[in-house]
Short mmCIF file of C-alpha atoms and ligand atoms in Angstrom, two decimals:
data_model
loop_
_atom_site.label_atom_id
_atom_site.label_comp_id
_atom_site.label_asym_id
_atom_site.label_seq_id
_atom_site.Cartn_x
_atom_site.Cartn_y
_atom_site.Cartn_z
CA MET A 21 -33.19 -85.29 163.31
CA SER A 22 -31.93 -85.81 160.65
CA MET A 23 -29.97 -89.09 158.74
CA ARG A 24 -25.84 -89.91 158.85
CA ILE A 25 -23.69 -92.72 157.66
CA ALA A 26 -22.10 -94.02 159.69
CA TYR A 27 -18.86 -96.27 160.64
CA TYR A 28 -17.37 -97.32 164.13
CA GLU A 29 -14.77 -99.89 162.88
CA TYR A 30 -12.36 -99.77 159.99
CA GLY A 31 -13.64 -102.13 156.69
CA GLY A 32 -15.15 -102.30 154.10
CA PRO A 33 -18.77 -100.94 153.47
CA GLU A 34 -20.54 -103.73 155.65
CA VAL A 35 -19.24 -101.58 158.84
CA LEU A 36 -21.45 -98.16 157.35
CA GLN A 37 -25.31 -98.03 159.05
CA ILE A 38 -27.68 -95.40 158.37
CA GLU A 39 -28.47 -93.26 161.69
CA ASP A 40 -30.54 -90.55 163.12
CA GLU A 41 -28.23 -87.74 164.58
CA THR A 42 -29.10 -84.68 166.12
CA VAL A 43 -27.78 -81.64 164.20
CA PRO A 44 -25.81 -78.83 166.14
CA GLU A 45 -26.48 -75.13 165.81
CA PRO A 46 -24.15 -74.00 163.82
CA GLY A 47 -21.02 -71.77 165.04
CA VAL A 48 -20.29 -68.44 164.05
CA ASP A 49 -18.16 -69.16 160.53
CA GLU A 50 -20.64 -72.31 160.64
CA LEU A 51 -23.36 -73.03 157.51
CA ILE A 52 -26.14 -75.84 157.85
CA VAL A 53 -26.81 -77.24 155.02
CA ARG A 54 -29.77 -80.31 153.40
CA ASN A 55 -27.48 -82.09 150.94
CA GLU A 56 -29.36 -82.82 147.95
CA VAL A 57 -26.80 -84.91 146.39
CA ILE A 58 -23.59 -85.80 146.91
CA GLY A 59 -21.03 -86.13 145.31
CA VAL A 60 -18.65 -90.00 146.06
CA ASN A 61 -15.02 -90.69 146.24
CA PRO A 62 -11.96 -92.68 146.50
CA ILE A 63 -11.46 -91.30 149.84
CA ASP A 64 -14.44 -92.28 151.19
CA TRP A 65 -14.41 -95.63 150.56
CA LYS A 66 -10.43 -95.40 151.65
CA MET A 67 -10.96 -94.16 154.52
CA ILE A 68 -13.92 -96.06 156.40
CA ALA A 69 -10.97 -99.07 155.38
CA GLY A 70 -8.62 -96.78 157.67
CA VAL A 71 -6.41 -95.00 155.56
CA PHE A 72 -5.80 -92.34 158.20
CA ARG A 73 -5.84 -94.45 161.26
CA HIS A 74 -2.63 -93.58 162.50
CA GLN A 75 -3.96 -89.77 162.65
CA GLU A 76 -7.50 -91.89 164.01
CA PRO A 77 -7.22 -94.87 165.80
CA HIS A 78 -10.99 -95.66 166.78
CA PRO A 79 -13.40 -93.56 164.46
CA SER A 80 -15.35 -91.88 166.70
CA PRO A 81 -17.96 -92.66 164.61
CA GLY A 82 -16.46 -91.60 161.52
CA VAL A 83 -19.24 -89.70 158.20
CA PRO A 84 -17.46 -90.95 154.84
CA GLY A 85 -17.85 -87.90 151.75
CA TRP A 86 -15.91 -84.80 151.17
CA ALA A 87 -18.17 -83.78 148.42
CA SER A 88 -22.05 -82.04 148.27
CA VAL A 89 -24.61 -80.19 146.63
CA GLY A 90 -27.21 -79.21 148.89
CA THR A 91 -29.51 -75.13 150.41
CA VAL A 92 -28.27 -72.99 153.30
CA GLU A 93 -30.58 -73.65 155.64
CA GLN A 94 -28.36 -71.65 158.83
CA VAL A 95 -25.97 -69.32 159.13
CA GLY A 96 -23.56 -68.47 161.80
CA ALA A 97 -23.60 -64.67 162.90
CA ALA A 98 -20.25 -64.29 160.95
CA VAL A 99 -21.15 -65.44 157.52
CA GLN A 100 -21.48 -62.82 155.18
CA HIS A 101 -22.06 -64.72 151.60
CA PHE A 102 -24.38 -67.06 151.69
CA GLN A 103 -28.49 -66.81 152.75
CA PRO A 104 -30.87 -69.36 153.82
CA GLY A 105 -32.72 -71.07 151.14
CA GLN A 106 -29.52 -70.47 148.97
CA LYS A 107 -27.60 -73.78 146.88
CA VAL A 108 -24.75 -74.30 147.59
CA ILE A 109 -21.68 -77.04 146.79
CA ILE A 110 -19.28 -77.97 149.54
CA GLY A 111 -16.01 -79.58 149.63
CA SER A 112 -14.57 -80.64 152.70
CA ARG A 113 -14.24 -83.71 154.49
CA ALA A 114 -16.29 -82.30 157.03
CA GLY A 115 -18.56 -85.69 156.88
CA SER A 116 -21.24 -85.01 153.67
CA TYR A 117 -22.94 -88.66 154.06
CA ARG A 118 -25.52 -87.41 155.56
CA GLU A 119 -28.48 -85.46 155.46
CA ARG A 120 -27.72 -82.24 157.16
CA GLN A 121 -23.97 -80.62 157.58
CA VAL A 122 -22.30 -78.51 159.41
CA VAL A 123 -19.39 -76.67 157.63
CA ASN A 124 -17.46 -74.18 158.01
CA SER A 125 -18.70 -70.74 154.79
CA ARG A 126 -14.45 -71.57 153.92
CA TYR A 127 -15.47 -74.57 152.15
CA VAL A 128 -18.53 -73.80 150.57
CA VAL A 129 -19.51 -72.04 147.20
CA ALA A 130 -22.41 -70.57 145.79
CA LEU A 131 -24.33 -73.03 142.47
CA PRO A 132 -24.41 -70.73 139.37
CA PRO A 133 -26.87 -69.60 138.02
CA GLY A 134 -26.30 -72.34 135.07
CA LEU A 135 -24.50 -75.10 136.42
CA ALA A 136 -26.86 -78.22 137.63
CA ILE A 137 -26.52 -80.07 140.49
CA ASP A 138 -25.41 -83.02 139.53
CA GLN A 139 -22.60 -81.37 137.69
CA ALA A 140 -22.06 -79.13 141.09
CA ALA A 141 -22.12 -82.51 143.28
CA GLY A 142 -18.74 -83.86 140.69
CA LEU A 143 -16.96 -80.88 141.29
CA PRO A 144 -15.12 -80.96 144.65
CA SER A 145 -12.68 -83.90 145.43
CA SER A 146 -12.15 -85.26 141.48
CA ALA A 147 -12.36 -82.22 139.46
CA VAL A 148 -11.03 -80.42 141.96
CA ALA A 149 -8.11 -82.26 142.07
CA GLY A 150 -7.33 -81.85 138.47
CA TYR A 151 -7.42 -78.88 138.97
CA SER A 152 -4.75 -79.17 141.05
CA ILE A 153 -3.11 -81.25 138.96
CA ILE A 154 -2.34 -78.94 135.66
CA HIS A 155 -1.87 -76.14 138.42
CA GLN A 156 0.37 -77.78 139.28
CA LEU A 157 2.76 -79.00 136.23
CA GLY A 158 2.07 -75.53 134.67
CA ILE A 159 0.84 -77.51 131.58
CA ALA A 160 0.21 -74.54 128.90
CA ALA A 161 -0.18 -74.48 124.83
CA ASP A 162 3.31 -75.92 123.94
CA ASP A 163 3.20 -79.39 126.54
CA VAL A 164 2.42 -82.89 125.89
CA LEU A 165 0.35 -84.10 129.14
CA LEU A 166 0.07 -88.07 129.61
CA ILE A 167 -2.53 -88.53 132.36
CA HIS A 168 -2.93 -91.68 133.58
CA GLY A 169 -6.04 -93.10 133.78
CA ALA A 170 -7.51 -90.44 132.10
CA ALA A 171 -10.79 -91.53 132.22
CA GLY A 172 -11.61 -91.27 135.68
CA SER A 173 -13.23 -88.91 137.53
CA VAL A 174 -9.83 -87.13 138.25
CA GLY A 175 -8.28 -87.98 135.36
CA SER A 176 -11.06 -86.65 132.42
CA ALA A 177 -10.89 -83.08 134.91
CA ALA A 178 -7.11 -82.88 134.11
CA ALA A 179 -6.95 -84.06 130.64
CA GLN A 180 -10.36 -81.29 129.78
CA ILE A 181 -8.84 -78.62 131.39
CA ALA A 182 -5.76 -79.19 130.21
CA ILE A 183 -6.97 -78.78 126.55
CA ALA A 184 -9.08 -75.89 127.23
CA GLU A 185 -5.20 -74.21 128.69
CA GLY A 186 -4.31 -75.05 124.91
CA ALA A 187 -1.77 -78.66 125.60
CA THR A 188 -1.73 -82.06 123.97
CA VAL A 189 -3.34 -84.87 125.78
CA ILE A 190 -2.64 -88.37 125.87
CA GLY A 191 -4.18 -90.35 128.56
CA SER A 192 -4.11 -93.82 129.12
CA ALA A 193 -7.65 -96.11 129.67
CA SER A 194 -9.32 -99.40 128.95
CA THR A 195 -9.60 -100.03 125.23
CA LYS A 196 -14.02 -99.59 126.51
CA ASN A 197 -12.53 -95.70 127.32
CA HIS A 198 -11.20 -94.88 123.99
CA GLU A 199 -14.26 -93.76 121.87
CA PHE A 200 -14.75 -91.44 125.21
CA LEU A 201 -11.07 -89.81 125.62
CA ARG A 202 -11.46 -89.21 121.99
CA SER A 203 -14.39 -87.49 122.54
CA LEU A 204 -12.59 -84.95 125.23
CA GLY A 205 -9.71 -84.72 122.42
CA VAL A 206 -7.04 -86.48 124.28
CA THR A 207 -5.40 -89.60 122.52
CA PRO A 208 -5.79 -92.61 123.94
CA VAL A 209 -3.78 -95.39 124.51
CA GLU A 210 -4.09 -98.35 126.65
CA TYR A 211 -2.40 -98.86 129.70
CA GLY A 212 -0.55 -102.41 130.32
CA PRO A 213 3.51 -104.07 128.94
CA ASN A 214 2.38 -101.11 125.55
CA LEU A 215 1.70 -98.24 127.13
CA LEU A 216 5.76 -96.68 126.87
CA ALA A 217 6.22 -97.40 123.28
CA ASP A 218 2.75 -95.96 122.46
CA VAL A 219 3.57 -92.86 124.19
CA ARG A 220 6.79 -92.10 122.14
CA ASN A 221 4.56 -93.30 119.03
CA ILE A 222 2.62 -91.13 119.93
CA ALA A 223 4.94 -87.35 121.51
CA ASP A 224 7.27 -87.53 124.61
CA PRO A 225 5.79 -85.80 127.07
CA THR A 226 6.92 -83.17 128.26
CA ALA A 227 5.31 -83.50 131.75
CA VAL A 228 3.74 -86.28 132.91
CA ALA A 229 -0.15 -86.79 135.45
CA ASP A 230 -1.17 -90.23 137.51
CA ALA A 231 -4.80 -90.13 137.87
CA VAL A 232 -5.21 -93.38 139.63
CA GLY A 233 -1.86 -94.13 141.82
CA GLY A 234 0.25 -97.10 142.55
CA GLN A 235 3.21 -98.92 140.82
CA GLY A 236 2.22 -99.04 137.24
CA PRO A 237 1.27 -94.90 137.17
CA ALA A 238 4.29 -94.06 139.08
CA GLU A 239 7.69 -97.05 136.93
CA ALA A 240 5.74 -95.75 133.46
CA THR A 241 5.44 -92.31 134.75
CA SER A 242 9.50 -92.83 135.96
CA ALA A 243 10.12 -94.40 132.68
CA LEU A 244 9.05 -91.66 130.78
CA LEU A 245 10.44 -88.02 132.26
CA GLY A 246 13.62 -89.81 134.79
CA SER A 247 14.10 -87.21 137.86
CA HIS A 248 12.76 -84.40 135.42
CA PRO A 249 10.12 -81.97 138.37
CA ARG A 250 7.14 -81.98 135.63
CA SER A 251 5.39 -84.75 137.23
CA VAL A 252 2.54 -85.38 140.25
CA THR A 253 0.34 -87.72 141.93
CA ALA A 254 -2.98 -88.07 142.47
CA TRP A 255 -2.71 -90.60 145.03
CA GLY A 256 0.65 -91.16 146.78
CA THR A 257 2.10 -94.10 147.69
CA ARG A 258 5.44 -95.90 148.36
CA TYR A 259 6.14 -96.33 144.59
CA SER A 260 4.98 -92.37 143.58
CA GLN A 261 7.31 -92.16 147.08
CA ALA A 262 10.40 -94.17 145.57
CA ALA A 263 9.93 -92.99 141.89
CA GLY A 264 10.74 -89.17 143.54
CA ILE A 265 7.60 -88.31 141.98
CA PRO A 266 5.50 -85.63 143.67
CA GLY A 267 1.95 -85.37 145.80
CA LEU A 268 -0.70 -83.03 144.29
CA ARG A 269 -1.16 -79.65 146.62
CA HIS A 270 -4.16 -77.79 146.83
CA PRO A 271 -5.11 -74.23 146.08
CA ASP A 272 -7.11 -72.26 147.93
CA ASP A 273 -9.55 -71.09 145.73
CA GLU A 274 -9.56 -75.14 144.12
CA LEU A 275 -13.23 -74.88 143.62
CA GLU A 276 -14.74 -71.48 142.30
CA ARG A 277 -11.20 -72.54 139.39
CA VAL A 278 -12.92 -75.11 139.21
CA VAL A 279 -16.90 -74.43 138.76
CA LYS A 280 -15.87 -71.39 137.02
CA TYR A 281 -14.29 -74.04 134.58
CA ALA A 282 -17.58 -75.55 134.42
CA LEU A 283 -19.91 -72.44 133.21
CA ASP A 284 -17.90 -72.12 130.45
CA GLY A 285 -18.46 -74.95 129.22
CA ALA A 286 -14.57 -76.32 128.99
CA LEU A 287 -15.12 -78.95 131.65
CA THR A 288 -18.47 -81.64 132.38
CA VAL A 289 -18.04 -84.04 134.55
CA ARG A 290 -19.07 -88.18 132.96
CA ILE A 291 -22.18 -89.13 135.82
CA ALA A 292 -21.94 -92.96 135.74
CA ASP A 293 -25.08 -93.77 138.13
CA ASP A 294 -26.54 -92.49 140.99
CA TYR A 295 -28.14 -94.31 144.13
CA VAL A 296 -30.78 -93.40 146.36
CA PHE A 297 -29.05 -92.29 149.59
CA GLU A 298 -30.34 -95.66 151.89
CA ASP A 299 -27.99 -97.74 148.51
CA VAL A 300 -25.05 -96.21 150.12
CA LYS A 301 -22.88 -99.35 150.47
CA ARG A 302 -23.80 -100.38 146.60
CA ALA A 303 -22.54 -97.10 145.77
CA LEU A 304 -19.22 -97.25 147.38
CA GLU A 305 -18.74 -101.16 145.64
CA ALA A 306 -19.77 -99.06 142.01
CA SER A 307 -16.40 -96.86 143.00
CA MET A 308 -14.25 -99.09 144.84
CA THR A 309 -14.06 -101.34 141.63
CA MET A 310 -11.73 -98.38 140.11
CA HIS A 311 -13.36 -98.56 137.22
CA ALA A 312 -17.01 -97.36 136.79
CA SER A 313 -17.70 -95.04 133.74
CA GLY A 314 -17.87 -91.87 135.03
CA LYS A 315 -18.92 -90.17 138.44
CA ILE A 316 -21.08 -92.34 141.15
CA LEU A 317 -23.74 -89.09 142.36
CA LEU A 318 -25.69 -90.62 146.15
CA ARG A 319 -28.83 -88.68 145.75
CA LEU A 320 -31.56 -87.87 148.85
N1 LIG B 403 -5.06 -85.89 145.87
C1 LIG B 403 -6.83 -85.74 145.78
O1 LIG B 403 -7.71 -84.60 146.22
C2 LIG B 403 -7.37 -86.63 145.60
C3 LIG B 403 -8.21 -86.72 144.83
C4 LIG B 403 -9.92 -87.16 144.85
C5 LIG B 403 -9.40 -87.95 143.79
N2 LIG B 403 -7.74 -88.66 144.80
C6 LIG B 403 -7.46 -90.72 143.91
O2 LIG B 403 -7.20 -90.27 142.67
C7 LIG B 403 -7.01 -91.07 142.10
C8 LIG B 403 -8.72 -91.42 141.04
O3 LIG B 403 -9.74 -90.96 142.00
P1 LIG B 403 -11.16 -91.10 140.59
O4 LIG B 403 -12.40 -90.50 141.40
O5 LIG B 403 -10.49 -90.11 139.29
O6 LIG B 403 -11.13 -92.24 140.61
P2 LIG B 403 -12.22 -93.43 139.33
O7 LIG B 403 -13.43 -91.71 138.57
O8 LIG B 403 -12.83 -94.30 139.68
O9 LIG B 403 -11.47 -93.19 138.30
C9 LIG B 403 -10.36 -94.02 138.61
C10 LIG B 403 -9.72 -94.29 136.75
O10 LIG B 403 -8.72 -95.18 136.90
C11 LIG B 403 -8.46 -95.71 136.40
N3 LIG B 403 -7.22 -97.05 136.16
C12 LIG B 403 -7.86 -98.44 136.70
N4 LIG B 403 -6.99 -98.70 136.87
C13 LIG B 403 -5.68 -98.33 136.80
C14 LIG B 403 -4.06 -98.81 136.03
N5 LIG B 403 -3.62 -99.50 136.20
N6 LIG B 403 -3.30 -97.94 135.27
C15 LIG B 403 -4.28 -97.09 134.73
N7 LIG B 403 -5.12 -96.80 134.99
C16 LIG B 403 -6.38 -97.80 135.85
C17 LIG B 403 -10.02 -96.84 134.95
O11 LIG B 403 -9.51 -96.32 134.30
P3 LIG B 403 -10.47 -97.51 132.72
O12 LIG B 403 -11.84 -97.55 133.66
O13 LIG B 403 -10.69 -96.87 131.65
O14 LIG B 403 -9.48 -99.02 133.44
C18 LIG B 403 -10.34 -95.58 136.17
O15 LIG B 403 -10.47 -94.49 134.93
C19 LIG B 403 -7.71 -92.31 143.57
O16 LIG B 403 -6.96 -92.80 143.07
C20 LIG B 403 -7.86 -91.33 144.06
O17 LIG B 403 -7.83 -91.50 145.51
C21 LIG B 403 -6.52 -88.17 144.75
#
């Protein structure tokens, strides 16, 4: 038997329960991984709240989680590049809030020596989205990139990768995060009524990335770029749709790419806090504020 965190109805963290499950044998392309550290991401509480309920009206049950690091326990007959005992990073919506996870090998990357487990657990979902933002916008050394929510897990990854590519980055954040942004090489601005004037005082952006979602970032992006195609949002809403801001596309190799930036020292995940597995509700509540000071981890 193995523990999992499950929900049988949509709602807040209160609908979650910790329960035992029987772990099936892996399919030919699958691995069983014993998770050690799980990365908490906004998509987890959004799924628990039912953001995909049009696809699945009743969770049967749902198990949240898109990010984890653990040790391979078993491999399917056709799995070639992984073996029991190996540490791996998983970036899959297969439900990582569990002690043992059955996952297709295409969503698994070996944990390289030299990359700390906690850093690695912060890469799937958020840092990969940061990488995909930079890839989609084609950011290069002559760009001035504005990132809405630059101190968040997605935004700070996008900022570090853009800077590694030689770009100039302006990032919006609340004042408490301005020193952190400066430490990354980002010029900070406060989001809110003065955002547009403050950004234009620094430079005219050539591209804008929304690493938050919602009305404010969409309207500011639209005001700065008009119908300019070099914008993207990590969380599409009716506001970004109305403004014609494209959603994020994910290249197949995003996890490998982001692992390389982390190994090269170009990308560091800021860790806000960690919680034991049983304390999952508090971990999610911290993420739901959308103002956590970095990545939240769950530890088994
Ligand atoms: N498409 C994808 O693949 C993908 C993957 C991961 C995440 N996402 C989405 O990306 C968004 C960010 O995720 P995350 O993991 O980075 O979350 P996070 O670590 O909680 O960061 C959220 C950031 O948003 C900032 N923020 C909050 N309200 C804001 C506002 N009104 N204007 C500007 N900034 C604001 C916060 O800045 P301060 O604390 O400085 O106020 C915080 O740094 C979420 O909507 C998430 O669902 C998408």
